[in-house]
Amino acid sequence: MRKLVLFAIFTLVCTLCLFAQQTPDPTGIITSHYATPRNSFVAGAIPKADLDRILHAGVRAPSARNLQPWHFTVVQNLNLARKMVSDTVEGNVLIVISAEGDGKTNNVQILDCALATQSINLAALAMGYGARIYTAPMDSLNKNLKGELGLPRGHSAVALVRVGKVAQGTDAVSAPSSRKAADTMITWK
Ligand SMILES: Cc1cc2nc3c(=O)[nH]c(=O)nc-3n(C[C@H](O)[C@H](O)[C@H](O)COP(=O)(O)O)c2cc1C
């Protein structure tokens, strides 16, 4: 009888350990993702249904007073995309996030757009695509490409998210890059 009880306890402990190991970390996609390296993007079309799901994440992003000031311009045209990100490959999609204002001083809209940008970025990564946020192209984009992109009147781009297929074996979310120590950036009051 004693052996049976011990065996039952042992089995229970093993089961709990296994369960703990298999329970996915709910913050996983947020804490373990990293920007897809530029040379990991490969050619290949993204199904419209997947693009719609990724854009839906942007649409569902929170915004101040729920004003949703953003507009998403989906660039699938390779020549146009390469005017913003020169190493774009066939099938990559650039999602330009814009809002009314100059893209520099309209702070509330910029923050709203930043939240939508990250939602789009995380949704693409969670679906197994490569994704990378870009802001370096914004100045030349806002100076030269607003018309060609068809940005809404008075809008300036705040950021873009490059979404695309990644080379096999390049798991888009498995190698988090280093960050500063948490205790150097957190204050408890
Ligand atoms: C607001 C913002 C702007 C960025 N702009 C660019 C960019 O213009 N070009 C680029 O290659 N990567 C850009 N990145 C990607 C960052 O370089 C990358 O996310 C950062 O180095 C952290 O690395 P990790 O994502 O691998 O952890 C940007 C990221 C953010 C959040």
mmCIF file of C-alpha atoms and ligand atoms in Angstrom:
data_model
loop_
_atom_site.group_PDB
_atom_site.id
_atom_site.type_symbol
_atom_site.label_atom_id
_atom_site.label_comp_id
_atom_site.label_asym_id
_atom_site.label_seq_id
_atom_site.Cartn_x
_atom_site.Cartn_y
_atom_site.Cartn_z
ATOM 1 C CA MET A 1 0.000 0.000 0.000
ATOM 2 C CA ARG A 2 2.818 2.363 0.938
ATOM 3 C CA LYS A 3 4.514 1.635 -2.387
ATOM 4 C CA LEU A 4 1.256 2.388 -4.219
ATOM 5 C CA VAL A 5 0.879 5.748 -2.489
ATOM 6 C CA LEU A 6 4.497 6.648 -3.210
ATOM 7 C CA PHE A 7 4.031 5.648 -6.862
ATOM 8 C CA ALA A 8 0.865 7.754 -7.108
ATOM 9 C CA ILE A 9 2.658 10.786 -5.634
ATOM 10 C CA PHE A 10 5.595 10.257 -7.983
ATOM 11 C CA THR A 11 3.290 10.037 -11.011
ATOM 12 C CA LEU A 12 1.466 13.177 -9.959
ATOM 13 C CA VAL A 13 4.695 15.159 -9.540
ATOM 14 C CA CYS A 14 5.939 14.008 -12.960
ATOM 15 C CA THR A 15 2.665 14.987 -14.596
ATOM 16 C CA LEU A 16 2.781 18.451 -13.039
ATOM 17 C CA CYS A 17 6.364 18.973 -14.202
ATOM 18 C CA LEU A 18 5.471 17.910 -17.719
ATOM 19 C CA PHE A 19 2.453 20.202 -17.723
ATOM 20 C CA ALA A 20 4.542 23.145 -16.481
ATOM 21 C CA GLN A 21 7.076 22.517 -19.262
ATOM 22 C CA GLN A 22 4.395 22.344 -21.945
ATOM 23 C CA THR A 23 2.374 25.348 -20.819
ATOM 24 C CA PRO A 24 3.414 28.017 -23.269
ATOM 25 C CA ASP A 25 4.550 31.374 -21.842
ATOM 26 C CA PRO A 26 1.585 33.657 -22.675
ATOM 27 C CA THR A 27 3.953 36.596 -23.198
ATOM 28 C CA GLY A 28 6.196 34.481 -25.435
ATOM 29 C CA ILE A 29 5.622 36.276 -28.709
ATOM 30 C CA ILE A 30 6.154 39.653 -27.027
ATOM 31 C CA THR A 31 9.293 38.822 -25.095
ATOM 32 C CA SER A 32 11.043 36.429 -27.457
ATOM 33 C CA HIS A 33 10.624 38.074 -30.837
ATOM 34 C CA TYR A 34 13.274 40.040 -32.685
ATOM 35 C CA ALA A 35 13.408 42.035 -35.915
ATOM 36 C CA THR A 36 13.849 39.646 -38.816
ATOM 37 C CA PRO A 37 17.351 40.120 -40.186
ATOM 38 C CA ARG A 38 17.223 41.934 -43.528
ATOM 39 C CA ASN A 39 18.897 39.041 -45.373
ATOM 40 C CA SER A 40 16.476 36.455 -43.975
ATOM 41 C CA PHE A 41 13.566 37.623 -46.085
ATOM 42 C CA VAL A 42 12.970 35.406 -49.125
ATOM 43 C CA ALA A 43 10.714 35.647 -52.167
ATOM 44 C CA GLY A 44 7.193 34.311 -51.980
ATOM 45 C CA ALA A 45 3.673 35.741 -52.003
ATOM 46 C CA ILE A 46 1.712 36.243 -48.784
ATOM 47 C CA PRO A 47 -1.898 35.012 -49.097
ATOM 48 C CA LYS A 48 -4.466 37.852 -48.951
ATOM 49 C CA ALA A 49 -6.199 36.156 -46.004
ATOM 50 C CA ASP A 50 -2.965 36.308 -43.994
ATOM 51 C CA LEU A 51 -2.408 39.941 -44.931
ATOM 52 C CA ASP A 52 -5.966 40.734 -43.838
ATOM 53 C CA ARG A 53 -5.311 39.074 -40.462
ATOM 54 C CA ILE A 54 -2.061 41.021 -40.001
ATOM 55 C CA LEU A 55 -3.775 44.316 -40.912
ATOM 56 C CA HIS A 56 -6.641 43.473 -38.571
ATOM 57 C CA ALA A 57 -4.127 43.540 -35.720
ATOM 58 C CA GLY A 58 -3.351 47.122 -36.692
ATOM 59 C CA VAL A 59 -7.024 48.021 -36.922
ATOM 60 C CA ARG A 60 -7.568 46.574 -33.433
ATOM 61 C CA ALA A 61 -4.713 48.541 -31.876
ATOM 62 C CA PRO A 62 -5.551 50.886 -29.025
ATOM 63 C CA SER A 63 -5.465 54.663 -29.577
ATOM 64 C CA ALA A 64 -5.990 57.750 -27.449
ATOM 65 C CA ARG A 65 -9.746 58.314 -27.041
ATOM 66 C CA ASN A 66 -10.082 55.487 -29.578
ATOM 67 C CA LEU A 67 -9.668 58.049 -32.369
ATOM 68 C CA GLN A 68 -7.811 55.505 -34.588
ATOM 69 C CA PRO A 69 -5.954 58.287 -36.463
ATOM 70 C CA TRP A 70 -3.934 55.857 -38.583
ATOM 71 C CA HIS A 71 -4.104 54.787 -42.190
ATOM 72 C CA PHE A 72 -2.403 51.653 -43.536
ATOM 73 C CA THR A 73 -1.016 51.694 -47.077
ATOM 74 C CA VAL A 74 -0.179 48.181 -48.267
ATOM 75 C CA VAL A 75 2.655 48.230 -50.817
ATOM 76 C CA GLN A 76 2.945 45.040 -52.854
ATOM 77 C CA ASN A 77 4.487 46.737 -55.904
ATOM 78 C CA LEU A 78 8.174 45.736 -55.840
ATOM 79 C CA ASN A 79 9.496 48.847 -57.605
ATOM 80 C CA LEU A 80 7.612 51.160 -55.276
ATOM 81 C CA ALA A 81 8.668 49.130 -52.222
ATOM 82 C CA ARG A 82 12.319 49.327 -53.250
ATOM 83 C CA LYS A 83 12.085 53.129 -53.265
ATOM 84 C CA MET A 84 11.625 52.804 -49.469
ATOM 85 C CA VAL A 85 13.528 49.584 -48.626
ATOM 86 C CA SER A 86 16.036 48.881 -51.368
ATOM 87 C CA ASP A 87 16.607 45.172 -50.537
ATOM 88 C CA THR A 88 12.904 44.274 -50.667
ATOM 89 C CA VAL A 89 12.404 40.937 -52.428
ATOM 90 C CA GLU A 90 9.517 39.677 -54.585
ATOM 91 C CA GLY A 91 6.445 38.964 -52.441
ATOM 92 C CA ASN A 92 7.512 41.093 -49.477
ATOM 93 C CA VAL A 93 4.855 43.582 -48.435
ATOM 94 C CA LEU A 94 5.543 46.984 -46.868
ATOM 95 C CA ILE A 95 2.753 48.294 -44.641
ATOM 96 C CA VAL A 96 3.094 52.073 -44.299
ATOM 97 C CA ILE A 97 1.446 53.533 -41.187
ATOM 98 C CA SER A 98 0.504 57.190 -41.540
ATOM 99 C CA ALA A 99 -1.534 59.778 -39.678
ATOM 100 C CA GLU A 100 -2.560 63.383 -40.101
ATOM 101 C CA GLY A 101 0.294 65.748 -39.309
ATOM 102 C CA ASP A 102 3.962 66.142 -40.147
ATOM 103 C CA GLY A 103 4.983 62.797 -38.678
ATOM 104 C CA LYS A 104 7.297 64.542 -36.254
ATOM 105 C CA THR A 105 5.319 66.804 -33.916
ATOM 106 C CA ASN A 106 1.848 65.178 -33.904
ATOM 107 C CA ASN A 107 2.900 63.205 -30.833
ATOM 108 C CA VAL A 108 -0.411 61.606 -29.879
ATOM 109 C CA GLN A 109 -0.975 60.334 -33.405
ATOM 110 C CA ILE A 110 2.644 59.161 -33.576
ATOM 111 C CA LEU A 111 2.181 57.130 -30.388
ATOM 112 C CA ASP A 112 -1.079 55.685 -31.707
ATOM 113 C CA CYS A 113 0.681 54.734 -34.943
ATOM 114 C CA ALA A 114 3.537 53.189 -32.975
ATOM 115 C CA LEU A 115 1.080 50.930 -31.146
ATOM 116 C CA ALA A 116 -0.537 49.892 -34.423
ATOM 117 C CA THR A 117 2.915 49.310 -35.916
ATOM 118 C CA GLN A 118 3.891 46.938 -33.113
ATOM 119 C CA SER A 119 0.547 45.105 -33.326
ATOM 120 C CA ILE A 120 1.108 44.528 -37.046
ATOM 121 C CA ASN A 121 4.730 43.510 -36.396
ATOM 122 C CA LEU A 122 3.793 40.991 -33.680
ATOM 123 C CA ALA A 123 0.868 39.565 -35.655
ATOM 124 C CA ALA A 124 3.112 38.873 -38.652
ATOM 125 C CA LEU A 125 5.743 37.207 -36.436
ATOM 126 C CA ALA A 126 3.098 35.188 -34.578
ATOM 127 C CA MET A 127 1.915 33.875 -37.954
ATOM 128 C CA GLY A 128 5.449 32.708 -38.781
ATOM 129 C CA TYR A 129 6.301 35.480 -41.246
ATOM 130 C CA GLY A 130 9.358 37.637 -41.065
ATOM 131 C CA ALA A 131 8.735 41.209 -39.946
ATOM 132 C CA ARG A 132 10.875 44.289 -39.446
ATOM 133 C CA ILE A 133 9.945 47.857 -38.450
ATOM 134 C CA TYR A 134 11.563 50.726 -40.397
ATOM 135 C CA THR A 135 11.635 54.459 -39.691
ATOM 136 C CA ALA A 136 14.859 55.462 -41.489
ATOM 137 C CA PRO A 137 13.000 55.778 -44.854
ATOM 138 C CA MET A 138 10.329 58.131 -43.406
ATOM 139 C CA ASP A 139 11.930 61.496 -44.255
ATOM 140 C CA SER A 140 12.506 60.687 -47.922
ATOM 141 C CA LEU A 141 9.147 58.899 -48.135
ATOM 142 C CA ASN A 142 7.265 61.937 -46.751
ATOM 143 C CA LYS A 143 9.254 64.235 -49.059
ATOM 144 C CA ASN A 144 9.015 62.241 -52.284
ATOM 145 C CA LEU A 145 6.489 59.410 -52.199
ATOM 146 C CA LYS A 146 3.270 60.639 -50.571
ATOM 147 C CA GLY A 147 1.592 61.066 -53.951
ATOM 148 C CA GLU A 148 2.794 57.779 -55.424
ATOM 149 C CA LEU A 149 1.686 55.967 -52.266
ATOM 150 C CA GLY A 150 -1.644 57.763 -52.279
ATOM 151 C CA LEU A 151 -1.423 58.734 -48.622
ATOM 152 C CA PRO A 152 -4.609 60.445 -47.404
ATOM 153 C CA ARG A 153 -4.553 64.249 -47.610
ATOM 154 C CA GLY A 154 -2.604 65.834 -44.763
ATOM 155 C CA HIS A 155 -1.074 62.514 -43.710
ATOM 156 C CA SER A 156 2.589 61.793 -43.090
ATOM 157 C CA ALA A 157 4.076 58.337 -42.677
ATOM 158 C CA VAL A 158 5.306 57.454 -39.187
ATOM 159 C CA ALA A 159 6.747 53.985 -39.781
ATOM 160 C CA LEU A 160 6.504 50.953 -42.024
ATOM 161 C CA VAL A 161 6.507 47.232 -41.349
ATOM 162 C CA ARG A 162 8.169 44.942 -43.849
ATOM 163 C CA VAL A 163 6.444 41.549 -43.880
ATOM 164 C CA GLY A 164 7.655 38.581 -45.852
ATOM 165 C CA LYS A 165 8.513 34.932 -45.966
ATOM 166 C CA VAL A 166 11.697 33.906 -44.209
ATOM 167 C CA ALA A 167 14.325 31.402 -45.186
ATOM 168 C CA GLN A 168 13.562 27.871 -43.939
ATOM 169 C CA GLY A 169 15.320 27.173 -40.684
ATOM 170 C CA THR A 170 15.186 30.880 -39.833
ATOM 171 C CA ASP A 171 12.581 30.768 -37.076
ATOM 172 C CA ALA A 172 11.320 34.332 -36.957
ATOM 173 C CA VAL A 173 10.714 34.411 -33.245
ATOM 174 C CA SER A 174 13.213 32.133 -31.543
ATOM 175 C CA ALA A 175 16.343 34.176 -30.845
ATOM 176 C CA PRO A 176 15.639 37.261 -28.746
ATOM 177 C CA SER A 177 18.423 39.809 -29.027
ATOM 178 C CA SER A 178 20.062 41.220 -25.938
ATOM 179 C CA ARG A 179 18.476 43.960 -23.881
ATOM 180 C CA LYS A 180 19.774 46.113 -21.041
ATOM 181 C CA ALA A 181 19.307 44.688 -17.529
ATOM 182 C CA ALA A 182 15.748 45.289 -16.338
ATOM 183 C CA ASP A 183 16.897 46.828 -13.055
ATOM 184 C CA THR A 184 18.690 49.570 -15.001
ATOM 185 C CA MET A 185 15.429 50.739 -16.551
ATOM 186 C CA ILE A 186 12.751 50.042 -13.907
ATOM 187 C CA THR A 187 11.953 52.144 -10.817
ATOM 188 C CA TRP A 188 9.511 50.946 -8.189
ATOM 189 C CA LYS A 189 7.695 53.541 -6.160
HETATM 190 C C1 LIG B 1 10.978 52.517 -34.096
HETATM 191 C C2 LIG B 1 11.900 51.541 -34.817
HETATM 192 C C3 LIG B 1 12.535 51.929 -35.991
HETATM 193 C C4 LIG B 1 13.362 51.027 -36.665
HETATM 194 N N1 LIG B 1 13.923 51.419 -37.848
HETATM 195 C C5 LIG B 1 14.682 50.550 -38.534
HETATM 196 C C6 LIG B 1 15.202 50.920 -39.821
HETATM 197 O O1 LIG B 1 14.958 52.020 -40.316
HETATM 198 N N2 LIG B 1 15.936 49.996 -40.502
HETATM 199 C C7 LIG B 1 16.186 48.746 -39.979
HETATM 200 O O2 LIG B 1 16.842 47.938 -40.644
HETATM 201 N N3 LIG B 1 15.702 48.362 -38.763
HETATM 202 C C8 LIG B 1 14.941 49.229 -38.045
HETATM 203 N N4 LIG B 1 14.409 48.856 -36.844
HETATM 204 C C9 LIG B 1 14.704 47.511 -36.288
HETATM 205 C C10 LIG B 1 15.680 47.681 -35.111
HETATM 206 O O3 LIG B 1 16.959 47.892 -35.623
HETATM 207 C C11 LIG B 1 15.656 46.440 -34.212
HETATM 208 O O4 LIG B 1 14.332 46.151 -33.840
HETATM 209 C C12 LIG B 1 16.480 46.735 -32.954
HETATM 210 O O5 LIG B 1 17.808 46.807 -33.316
HETATM 211 C C13 LIG B 1 16.299 45.694 -31.886
HETATM 212 O O6 LIG B 1 16.732 44.509 -32.385
HETATM 213 P P1 LIG B 1 15.795 43.215 -32.273
HETATM 214 O O7 LIG B 1 14.492 43.548 -32.858
HETATM 215 O O8 LIG B 1 16.564 42.214 -33.037
HETATM 216 O O9 LIG B 1 15.684 42.876 -30.845
HETATM 217 C C14 LIG B 1 13.577 49.726 -36.134
HETATM 218 C C15 LIG B 1 12.937 49.331 -34.961
HETATM 219 C C16 LIG B 1 12.092 50.221 -34.320
HETATM 220 C C17 LIG B 1 11.364 49.760 -33.072
#
